[in-house]
Short mmCIF file of C-alpha atoms in Angstrom, two decimals:
data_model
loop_
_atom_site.label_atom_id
_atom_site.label_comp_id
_atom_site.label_asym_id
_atom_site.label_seq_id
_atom_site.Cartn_x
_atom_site.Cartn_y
_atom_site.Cartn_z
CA UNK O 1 0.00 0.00 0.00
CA UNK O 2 1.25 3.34 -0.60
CA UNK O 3 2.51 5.37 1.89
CA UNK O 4 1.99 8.81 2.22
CA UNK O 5 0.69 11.73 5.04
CA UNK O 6 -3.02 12.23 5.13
CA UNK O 7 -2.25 15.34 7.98
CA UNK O 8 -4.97 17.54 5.82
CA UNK O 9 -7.66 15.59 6.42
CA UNK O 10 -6.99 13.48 9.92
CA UNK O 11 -7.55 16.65 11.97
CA UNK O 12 -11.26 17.74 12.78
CA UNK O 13 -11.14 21.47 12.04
CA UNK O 14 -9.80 20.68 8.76
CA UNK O 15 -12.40 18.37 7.72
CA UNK O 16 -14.94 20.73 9.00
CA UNK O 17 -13.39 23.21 6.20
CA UNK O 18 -14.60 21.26 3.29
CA UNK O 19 -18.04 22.03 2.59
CA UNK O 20 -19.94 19.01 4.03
CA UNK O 21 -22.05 17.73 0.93
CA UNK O 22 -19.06 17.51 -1.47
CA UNK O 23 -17.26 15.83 2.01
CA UNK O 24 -20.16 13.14 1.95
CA UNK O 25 -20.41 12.87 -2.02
CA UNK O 26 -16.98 12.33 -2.56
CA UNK O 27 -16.88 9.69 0.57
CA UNK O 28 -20.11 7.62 -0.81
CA UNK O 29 -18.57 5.40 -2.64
CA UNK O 30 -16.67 4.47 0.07
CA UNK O 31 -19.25 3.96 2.62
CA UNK O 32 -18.95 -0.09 2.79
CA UNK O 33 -15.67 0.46 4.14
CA UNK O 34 -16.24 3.31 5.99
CA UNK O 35 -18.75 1.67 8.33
CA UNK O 36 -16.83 -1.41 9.10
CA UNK O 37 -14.39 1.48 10.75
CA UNK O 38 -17.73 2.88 12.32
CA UNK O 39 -18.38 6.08 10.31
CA UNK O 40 -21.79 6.38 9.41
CA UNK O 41 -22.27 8.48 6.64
CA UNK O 42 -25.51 10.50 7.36
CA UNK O 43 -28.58 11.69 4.63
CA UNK O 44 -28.75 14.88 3.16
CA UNK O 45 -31.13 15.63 5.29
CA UNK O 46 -28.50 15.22 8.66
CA UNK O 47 -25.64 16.35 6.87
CA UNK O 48 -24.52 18.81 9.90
CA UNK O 49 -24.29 15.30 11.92
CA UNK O 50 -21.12 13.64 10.45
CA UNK O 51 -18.64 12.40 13.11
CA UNK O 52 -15.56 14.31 11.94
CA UNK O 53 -13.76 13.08 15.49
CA UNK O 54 -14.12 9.64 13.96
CA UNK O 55 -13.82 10.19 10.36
CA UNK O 56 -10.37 11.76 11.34
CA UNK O 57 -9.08 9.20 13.37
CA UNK O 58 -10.13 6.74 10.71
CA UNK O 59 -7.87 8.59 7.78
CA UNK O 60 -5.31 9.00 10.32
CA UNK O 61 -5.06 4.89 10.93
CA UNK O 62 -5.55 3.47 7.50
CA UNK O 63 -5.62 -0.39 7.58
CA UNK O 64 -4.89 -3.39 4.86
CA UNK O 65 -8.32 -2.90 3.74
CA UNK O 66 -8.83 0.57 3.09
CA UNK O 67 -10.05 0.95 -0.38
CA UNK O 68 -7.04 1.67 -2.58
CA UNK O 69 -8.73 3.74 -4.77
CA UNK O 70 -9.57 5.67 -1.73
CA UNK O 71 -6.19 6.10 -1.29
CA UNK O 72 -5.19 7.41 -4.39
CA UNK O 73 -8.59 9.92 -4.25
CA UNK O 74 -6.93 11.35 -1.28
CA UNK O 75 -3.22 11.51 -2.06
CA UNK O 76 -3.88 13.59 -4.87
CA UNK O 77 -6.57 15.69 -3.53
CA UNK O 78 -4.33 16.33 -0.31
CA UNK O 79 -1.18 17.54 -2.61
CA UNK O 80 -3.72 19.80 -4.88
CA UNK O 81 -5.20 21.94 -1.69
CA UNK O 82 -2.40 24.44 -1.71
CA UNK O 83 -3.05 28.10 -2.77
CA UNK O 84 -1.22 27.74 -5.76
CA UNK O 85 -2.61 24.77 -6.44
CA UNK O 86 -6.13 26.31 -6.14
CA UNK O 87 -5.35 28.84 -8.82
CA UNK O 88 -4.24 26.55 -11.52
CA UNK O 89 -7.35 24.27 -10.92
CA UNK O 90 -9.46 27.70 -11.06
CA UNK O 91 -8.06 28.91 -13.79
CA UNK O 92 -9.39 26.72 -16.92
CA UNK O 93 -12.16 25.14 -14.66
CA UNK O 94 -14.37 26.64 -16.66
CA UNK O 95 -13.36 25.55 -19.78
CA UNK O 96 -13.31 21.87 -18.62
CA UNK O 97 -16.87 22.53 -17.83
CA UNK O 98 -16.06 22.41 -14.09
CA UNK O 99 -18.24 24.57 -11.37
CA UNK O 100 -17.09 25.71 -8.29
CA UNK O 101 -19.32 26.42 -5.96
CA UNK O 102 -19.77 27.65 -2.63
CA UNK O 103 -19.77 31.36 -2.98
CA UNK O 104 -16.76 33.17 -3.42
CA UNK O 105 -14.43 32.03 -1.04
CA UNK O 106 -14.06 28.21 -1.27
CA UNK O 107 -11.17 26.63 0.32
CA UNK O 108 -8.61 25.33 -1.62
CA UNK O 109 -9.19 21.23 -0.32
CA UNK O 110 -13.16 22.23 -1.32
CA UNK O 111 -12.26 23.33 -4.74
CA UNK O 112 -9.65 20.03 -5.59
CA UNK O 113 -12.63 17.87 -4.28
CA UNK O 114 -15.12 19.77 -6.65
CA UNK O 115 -12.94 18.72 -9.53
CA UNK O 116 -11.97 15.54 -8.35
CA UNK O 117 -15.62 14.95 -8.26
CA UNK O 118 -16.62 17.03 -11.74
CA UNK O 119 -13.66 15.95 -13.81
CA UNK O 120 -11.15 13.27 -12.00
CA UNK O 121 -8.74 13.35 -14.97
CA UNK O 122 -8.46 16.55 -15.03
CA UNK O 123 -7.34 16.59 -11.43
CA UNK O 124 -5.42 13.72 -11.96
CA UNK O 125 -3.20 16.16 -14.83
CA UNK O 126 -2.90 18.84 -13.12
CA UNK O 127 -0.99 17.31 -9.99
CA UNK O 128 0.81 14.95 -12.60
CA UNK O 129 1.96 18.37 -14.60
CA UNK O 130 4.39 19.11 -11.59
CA UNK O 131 6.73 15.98 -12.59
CA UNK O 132 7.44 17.77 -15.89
CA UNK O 133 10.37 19.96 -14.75
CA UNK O 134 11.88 17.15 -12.64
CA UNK O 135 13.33 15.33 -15.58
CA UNK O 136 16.94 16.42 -16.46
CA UNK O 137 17.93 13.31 -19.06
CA UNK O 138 16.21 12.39 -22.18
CA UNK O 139 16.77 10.12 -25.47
CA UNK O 140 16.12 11.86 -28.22
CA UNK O 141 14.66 9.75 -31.57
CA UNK O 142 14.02 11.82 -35.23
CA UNK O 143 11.42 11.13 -37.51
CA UNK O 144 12.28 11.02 -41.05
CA UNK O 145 9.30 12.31 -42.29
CA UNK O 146 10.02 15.59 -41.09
CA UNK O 147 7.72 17.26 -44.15
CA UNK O 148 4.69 15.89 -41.99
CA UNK O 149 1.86 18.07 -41.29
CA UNK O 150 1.33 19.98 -38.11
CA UNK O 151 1.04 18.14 -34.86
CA UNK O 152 -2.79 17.03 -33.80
CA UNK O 153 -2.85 16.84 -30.28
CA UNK O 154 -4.29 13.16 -29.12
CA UNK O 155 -7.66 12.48 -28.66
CA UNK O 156 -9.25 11.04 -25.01
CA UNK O 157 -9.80 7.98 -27.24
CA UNK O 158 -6.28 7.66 -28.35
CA UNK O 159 -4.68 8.37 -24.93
CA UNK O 160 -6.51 5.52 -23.46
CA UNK O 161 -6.00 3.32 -26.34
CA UNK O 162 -2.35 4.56 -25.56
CA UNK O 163 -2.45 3.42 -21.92
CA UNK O 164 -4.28 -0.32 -22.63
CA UNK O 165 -0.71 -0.96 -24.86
CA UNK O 166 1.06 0.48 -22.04
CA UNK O 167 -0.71 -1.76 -19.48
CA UNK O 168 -0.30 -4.65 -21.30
CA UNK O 169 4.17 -4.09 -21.26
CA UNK O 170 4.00 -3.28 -17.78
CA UNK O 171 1.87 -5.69 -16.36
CA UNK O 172 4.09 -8.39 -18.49
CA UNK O 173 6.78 -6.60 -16.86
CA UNK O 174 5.53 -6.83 -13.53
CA UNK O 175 4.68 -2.77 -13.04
CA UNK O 176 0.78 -3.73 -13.00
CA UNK O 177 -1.67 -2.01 -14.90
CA UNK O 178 -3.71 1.55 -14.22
CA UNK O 179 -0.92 3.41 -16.15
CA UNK O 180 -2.14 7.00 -17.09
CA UNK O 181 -0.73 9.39 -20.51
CA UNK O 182 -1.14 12.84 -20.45
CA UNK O 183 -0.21 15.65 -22.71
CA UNK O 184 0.70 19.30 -21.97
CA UNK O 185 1.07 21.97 -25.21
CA UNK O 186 3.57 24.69 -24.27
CA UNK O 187 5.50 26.76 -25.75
CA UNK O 188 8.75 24.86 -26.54
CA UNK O 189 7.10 21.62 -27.74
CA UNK O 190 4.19 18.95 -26.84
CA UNK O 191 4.66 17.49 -23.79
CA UNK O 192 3.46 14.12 -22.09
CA UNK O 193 3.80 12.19 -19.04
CA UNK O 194 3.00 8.55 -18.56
CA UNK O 195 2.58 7.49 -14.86
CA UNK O 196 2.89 4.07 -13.98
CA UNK O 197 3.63 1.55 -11.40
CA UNK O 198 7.14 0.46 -10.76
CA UNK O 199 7.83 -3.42 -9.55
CA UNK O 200 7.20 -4.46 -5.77
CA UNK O 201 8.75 -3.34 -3.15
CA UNK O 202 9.23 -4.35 0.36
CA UNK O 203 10.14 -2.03 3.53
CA UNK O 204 11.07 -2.57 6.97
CA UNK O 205 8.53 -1.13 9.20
CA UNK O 206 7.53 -0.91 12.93
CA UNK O 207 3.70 -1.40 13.87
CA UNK O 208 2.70 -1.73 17.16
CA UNK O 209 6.27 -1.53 18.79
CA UNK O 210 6.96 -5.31 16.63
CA UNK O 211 9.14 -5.10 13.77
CA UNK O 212 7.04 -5.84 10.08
CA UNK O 213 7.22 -4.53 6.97
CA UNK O 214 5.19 -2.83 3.99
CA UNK O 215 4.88 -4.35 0.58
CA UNK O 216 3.63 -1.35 -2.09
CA UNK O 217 4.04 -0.53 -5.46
CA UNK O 218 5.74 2.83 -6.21
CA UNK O 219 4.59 5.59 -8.44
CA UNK O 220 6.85 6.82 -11.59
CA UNK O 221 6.06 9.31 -13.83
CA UNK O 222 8.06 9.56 -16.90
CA UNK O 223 8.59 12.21 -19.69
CA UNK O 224 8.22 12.99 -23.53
CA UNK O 225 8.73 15.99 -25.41
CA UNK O 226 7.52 15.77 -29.21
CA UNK O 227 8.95 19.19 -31.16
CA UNK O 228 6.62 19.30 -33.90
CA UNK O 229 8.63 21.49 -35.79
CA UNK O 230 11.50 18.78 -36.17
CA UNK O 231 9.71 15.74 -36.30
CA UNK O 232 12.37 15.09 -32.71
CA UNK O 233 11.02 13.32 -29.53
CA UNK O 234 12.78 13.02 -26.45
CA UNK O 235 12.25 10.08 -24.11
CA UNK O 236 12.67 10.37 -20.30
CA UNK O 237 12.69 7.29 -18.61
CA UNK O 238 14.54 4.64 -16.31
CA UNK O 239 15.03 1.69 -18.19
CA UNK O 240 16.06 0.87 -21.78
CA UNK O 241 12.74 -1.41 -22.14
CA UNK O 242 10.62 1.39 -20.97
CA UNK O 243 12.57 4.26 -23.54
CA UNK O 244 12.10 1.39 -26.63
CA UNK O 245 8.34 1.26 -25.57
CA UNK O 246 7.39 4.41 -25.87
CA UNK O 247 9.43 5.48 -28.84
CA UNK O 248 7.21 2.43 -30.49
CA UNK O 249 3.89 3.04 -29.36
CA UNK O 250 4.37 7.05 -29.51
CA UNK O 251 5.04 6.27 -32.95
CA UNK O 252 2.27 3.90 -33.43
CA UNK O 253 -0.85 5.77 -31.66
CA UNK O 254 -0.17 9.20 -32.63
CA UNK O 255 1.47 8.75 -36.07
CA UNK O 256 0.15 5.46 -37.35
CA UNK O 257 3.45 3.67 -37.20
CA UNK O 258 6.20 1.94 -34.81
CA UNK O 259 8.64 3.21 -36.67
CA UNK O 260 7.97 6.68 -37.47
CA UNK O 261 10.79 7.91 -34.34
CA UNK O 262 13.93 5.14 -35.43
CA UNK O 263 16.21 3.89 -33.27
CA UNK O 264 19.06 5.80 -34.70
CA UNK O 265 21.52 7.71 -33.39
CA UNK O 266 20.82 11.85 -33.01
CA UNK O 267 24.14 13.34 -31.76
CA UNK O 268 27.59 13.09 -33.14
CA UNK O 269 30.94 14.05 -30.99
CA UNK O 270 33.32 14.22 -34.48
CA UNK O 271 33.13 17.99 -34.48
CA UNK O 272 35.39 17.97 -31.69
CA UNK O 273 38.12 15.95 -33.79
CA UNK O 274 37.31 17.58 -37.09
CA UNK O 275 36.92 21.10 -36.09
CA UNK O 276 38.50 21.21 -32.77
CA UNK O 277 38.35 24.45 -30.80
CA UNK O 278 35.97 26.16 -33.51
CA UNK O 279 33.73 23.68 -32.75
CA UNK O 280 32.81 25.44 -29.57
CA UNK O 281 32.01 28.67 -31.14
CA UNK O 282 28.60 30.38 -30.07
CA UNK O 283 29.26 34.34 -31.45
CA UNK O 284 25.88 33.30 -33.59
CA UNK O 285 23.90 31.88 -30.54
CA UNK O 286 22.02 34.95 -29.11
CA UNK O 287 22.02 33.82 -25.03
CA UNK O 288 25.11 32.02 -24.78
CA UNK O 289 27.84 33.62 -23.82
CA UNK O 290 31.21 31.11 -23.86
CA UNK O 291 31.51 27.45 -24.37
CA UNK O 292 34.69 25.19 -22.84
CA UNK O 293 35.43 21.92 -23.28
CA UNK O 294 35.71 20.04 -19.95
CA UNK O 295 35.84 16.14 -19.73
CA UNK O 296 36.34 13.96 -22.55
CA UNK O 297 35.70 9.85 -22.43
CA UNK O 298 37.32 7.47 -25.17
CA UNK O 299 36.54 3.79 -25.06
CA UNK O 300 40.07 1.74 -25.89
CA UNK O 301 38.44 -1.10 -25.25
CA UNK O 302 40.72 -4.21 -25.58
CA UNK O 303 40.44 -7.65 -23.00
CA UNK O 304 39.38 -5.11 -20.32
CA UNK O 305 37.12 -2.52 -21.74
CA UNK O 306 39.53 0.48 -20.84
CA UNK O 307 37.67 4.21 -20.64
CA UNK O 308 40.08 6.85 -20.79
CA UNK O 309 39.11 10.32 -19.17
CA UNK O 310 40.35 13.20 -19.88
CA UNK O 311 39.45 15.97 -17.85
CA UNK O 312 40.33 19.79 -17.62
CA UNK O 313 39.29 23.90 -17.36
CA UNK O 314 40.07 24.00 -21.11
CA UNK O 315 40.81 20.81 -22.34
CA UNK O 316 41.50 22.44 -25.72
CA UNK O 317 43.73 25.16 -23.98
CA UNK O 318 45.67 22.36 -22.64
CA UNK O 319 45.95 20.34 -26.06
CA UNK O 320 47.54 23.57 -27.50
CA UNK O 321 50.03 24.30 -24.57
CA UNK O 322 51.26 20.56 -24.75
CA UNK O 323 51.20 20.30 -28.29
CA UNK O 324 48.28 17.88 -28.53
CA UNK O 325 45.35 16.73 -30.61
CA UNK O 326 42.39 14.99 -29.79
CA UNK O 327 43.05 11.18 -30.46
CA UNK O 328 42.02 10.23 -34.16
CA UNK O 329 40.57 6.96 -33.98
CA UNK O 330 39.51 6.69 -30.37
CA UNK O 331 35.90 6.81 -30.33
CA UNK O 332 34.67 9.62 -27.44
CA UNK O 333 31.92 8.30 -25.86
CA UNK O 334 31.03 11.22 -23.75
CA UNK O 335 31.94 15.33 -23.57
CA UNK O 336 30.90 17.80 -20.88
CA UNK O 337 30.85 21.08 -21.63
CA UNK O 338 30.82 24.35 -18.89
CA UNK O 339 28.53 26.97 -20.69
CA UNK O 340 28.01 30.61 -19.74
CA UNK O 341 24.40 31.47 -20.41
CA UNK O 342 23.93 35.22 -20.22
CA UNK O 343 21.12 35.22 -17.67
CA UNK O 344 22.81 32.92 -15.39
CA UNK O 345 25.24 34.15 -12.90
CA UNK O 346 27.74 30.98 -12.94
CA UNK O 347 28.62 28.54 -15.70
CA UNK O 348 26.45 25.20 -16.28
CA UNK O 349 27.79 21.72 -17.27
CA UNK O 350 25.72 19.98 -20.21
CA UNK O 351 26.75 16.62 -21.32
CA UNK O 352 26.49 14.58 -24.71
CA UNK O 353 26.81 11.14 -25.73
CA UNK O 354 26.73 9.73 -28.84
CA UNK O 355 23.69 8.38 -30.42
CA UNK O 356 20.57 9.58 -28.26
CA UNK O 357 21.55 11.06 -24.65
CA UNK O 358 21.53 14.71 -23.27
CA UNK O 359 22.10 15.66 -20.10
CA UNK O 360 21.22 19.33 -19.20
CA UNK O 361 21.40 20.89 -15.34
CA UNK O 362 18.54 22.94 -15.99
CA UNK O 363 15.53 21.91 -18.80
CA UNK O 364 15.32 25.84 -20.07
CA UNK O 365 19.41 25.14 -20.97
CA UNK O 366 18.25 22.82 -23.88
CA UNK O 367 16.63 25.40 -26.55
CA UNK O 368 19.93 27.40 -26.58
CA UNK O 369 22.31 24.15 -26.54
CA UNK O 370 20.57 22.05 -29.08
CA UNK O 371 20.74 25.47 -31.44
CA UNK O 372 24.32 25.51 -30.97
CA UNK O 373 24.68 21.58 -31.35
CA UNK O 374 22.82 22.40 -34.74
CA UNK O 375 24.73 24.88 -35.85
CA UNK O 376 28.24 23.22 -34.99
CA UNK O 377 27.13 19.44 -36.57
CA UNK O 378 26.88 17.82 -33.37
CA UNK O 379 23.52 16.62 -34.54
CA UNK O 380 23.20 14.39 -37.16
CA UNK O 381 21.27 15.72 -40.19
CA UNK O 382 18.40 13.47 -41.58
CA UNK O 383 17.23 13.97 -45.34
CA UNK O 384 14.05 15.46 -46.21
CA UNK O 385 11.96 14.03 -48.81
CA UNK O 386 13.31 17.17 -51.18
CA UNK O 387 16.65 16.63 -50.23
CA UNK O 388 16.26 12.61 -51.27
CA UNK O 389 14.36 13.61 -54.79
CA UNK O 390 17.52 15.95 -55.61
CA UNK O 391 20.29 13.33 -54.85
CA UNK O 392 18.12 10.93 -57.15
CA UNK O 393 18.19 13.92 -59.57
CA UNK O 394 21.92 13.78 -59.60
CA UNK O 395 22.40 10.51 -59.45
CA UNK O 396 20.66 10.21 -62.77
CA UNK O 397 22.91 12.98 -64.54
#
């Protein structure tokens, strides 16, 4: 069972905050339970008579057999009734064709259990919108049909035909099902966020002064950005199964195909051997300010796999003071870089690897960078459809 703190709503006075019909209509469905732990949920009629004393104590002692939907209900409402909160629920409630009532001043835990109650998946995005900003690494997979028309953003039919595929890998996978898919439109691309179960796990705990433990399922929420105007989506998430997954089924529900992101590589790290220090010019990049080249890794391989590391202030400073180049025909298999944005006070470190993988310190670094990746070759180009037609052209002279 999830654990989590239910402090908002195990204390009387708080309870007795929430407008008492949307209290009892939100804890109907519940009422089996509910009166096993002796809280008898009164009619309309006696609404003023709830026992809040005992309704508290009851959310404050959850047991095996609390409803687990209940659960989830609650966790989310409890992290959505905060001021802030409140005012991004408020703001495009009526749009969603959500009312709030109680006058003018309802409290923030009696407006998340109006739309919990109105429009649960709309709560439901809303507190899973906050796990956007977390993610710092992402996978990045091109389309080549990068002529393709504008971006249609999903349909409710095709995100839940989107989550049954989903369910159906994780529960093989032993995540279980109940996986949900949303999608956010902002201003630097299409955003979604898939939150699912993660496998089992079991924790130590102390009940009733004996040692026990707690067997739950954790909660993961991973992240996709789809840049319409490149045909480009990025893929954060914690395995290699889960990153193929999506990049297939992406592909598949909101393009038509499995295959419309490959597999192929996006980023490059020959500019560093071919063009060397100029390959860190940003004069043209309107934000950056200075780029150096700090840590460079080169696989030797041979019977034991050697890495070499190179690492520096300037590692091209240093090449030039000792006479140096970058090694030919070692492959680099990963380059940090400090960069000096102009609204930052101190330097940030973003790191590339070949093939797919990004790392940035802050997600706002990542316009600027991959426009000076662009610019330098770091990214690999992919042929348009125009571009294919004129090499046939040619071909034929």
């Amino acid at each position: 069972m999830p654990t989590f703190n239910l402090r908002r709503f195990s204390h009387p006075d708080t309870l007795k905050n929430v407008a008492p019909e949307h209290l009892i209509r939100f804890l109907t469905p519940y009422a089996e339970y509910l009166q096993a732990r002796n809280v008898e949920l009164p009619e309309e009629a006696d609404i003023d008579n709830l026992d809040y004393g005992v309704l508290a104590e009851v959310l404050m002692t959850p047991d095996e057999s609390i409803p687990r939907d209940m659960v989830e209900a609650l966790y989310i409402i409890h992290e959505m009734t905060t001021p802030e909160a409140m005012d991004e629920l408020l703001k495009d409630a009526e749009m969603e064709g959500i009312q709030i009532t109680d006058g003018p001043d309802p409290t923030p835990t009696d407006v998340a259990i109006q739309v919990f109650l109105q429009n649960r998946r709309y709560l439901e995005s809303k507190h899973s919108e906050q796990f956007l900003t977390r993610a710092r690494t992402f996978q990045y997979y091109q389309t080549e049909d990068i002529g393709r028309a504008d971006f249609v953003p999903p349909t409710e039919e095709t995100l839940r035909a989107l989550e049954r595929d989903l369910d159906e890998w994780f529960v093989k996978h032993k995540r279980g099902r109940g996986s949900r898919a949303f999608h956010y439109i902002r201003d630097d691309g299409v955003w979604f966020l898939v939150r699912h179960g993660e496998p089992y796990k079991r924790e130590g705990s102390i009940e009733a002064g004996e040692s026990s433990s707690v067997f739950y399922r954790p909660e993961k929420h991973d992240v996709l950005i789809y840049q319409p105007a490149t045909g480009e989506i990025g893929i954060n998430a914690g395995t290699k199964g889960e990153k193929e997954l999506y990049r297939t089924l992406f592909g598949l529900h909101l393009f038509g195909s499995e295959d419309f992101f490959p597999g192929d590589g996006k980023y490059t790290l020959d500019p560093l051997k071919t063009q060397g220090a100029d390959s860190l010019v940003c004069s043209d990049i309107e934000g950056i300010e200075w780029i150096k080249l700090r840590e460079l890794q080169f696989f030797w391989g041979g019977a034991h796999k050697e890495i070499v590391i190179w690492r520096a202030d300037d590692i091209f400073a240093m090449l030039v003071d000792k006479e140096r180049t970058i090694h030919a025909n070692a492959p680099i298999i990963k380059a940090s870089f400090q960069i000096k944005f102009e609204d930052a006070k101190n330097p940030r470190t973003v790191s590339i690897r070949p093939s797919n993988i990004a790392q940035f310190q802050r997600d706002d670094d990542g316009t600027l960078v991959e426009l000076w990746l662009q610019k330098r070759g770091f990214i690999l180009a992919l042929e348009s459809e125009e571009d294919e037609e004129e090499e046939e052209l040619l071909v034929g002279v």
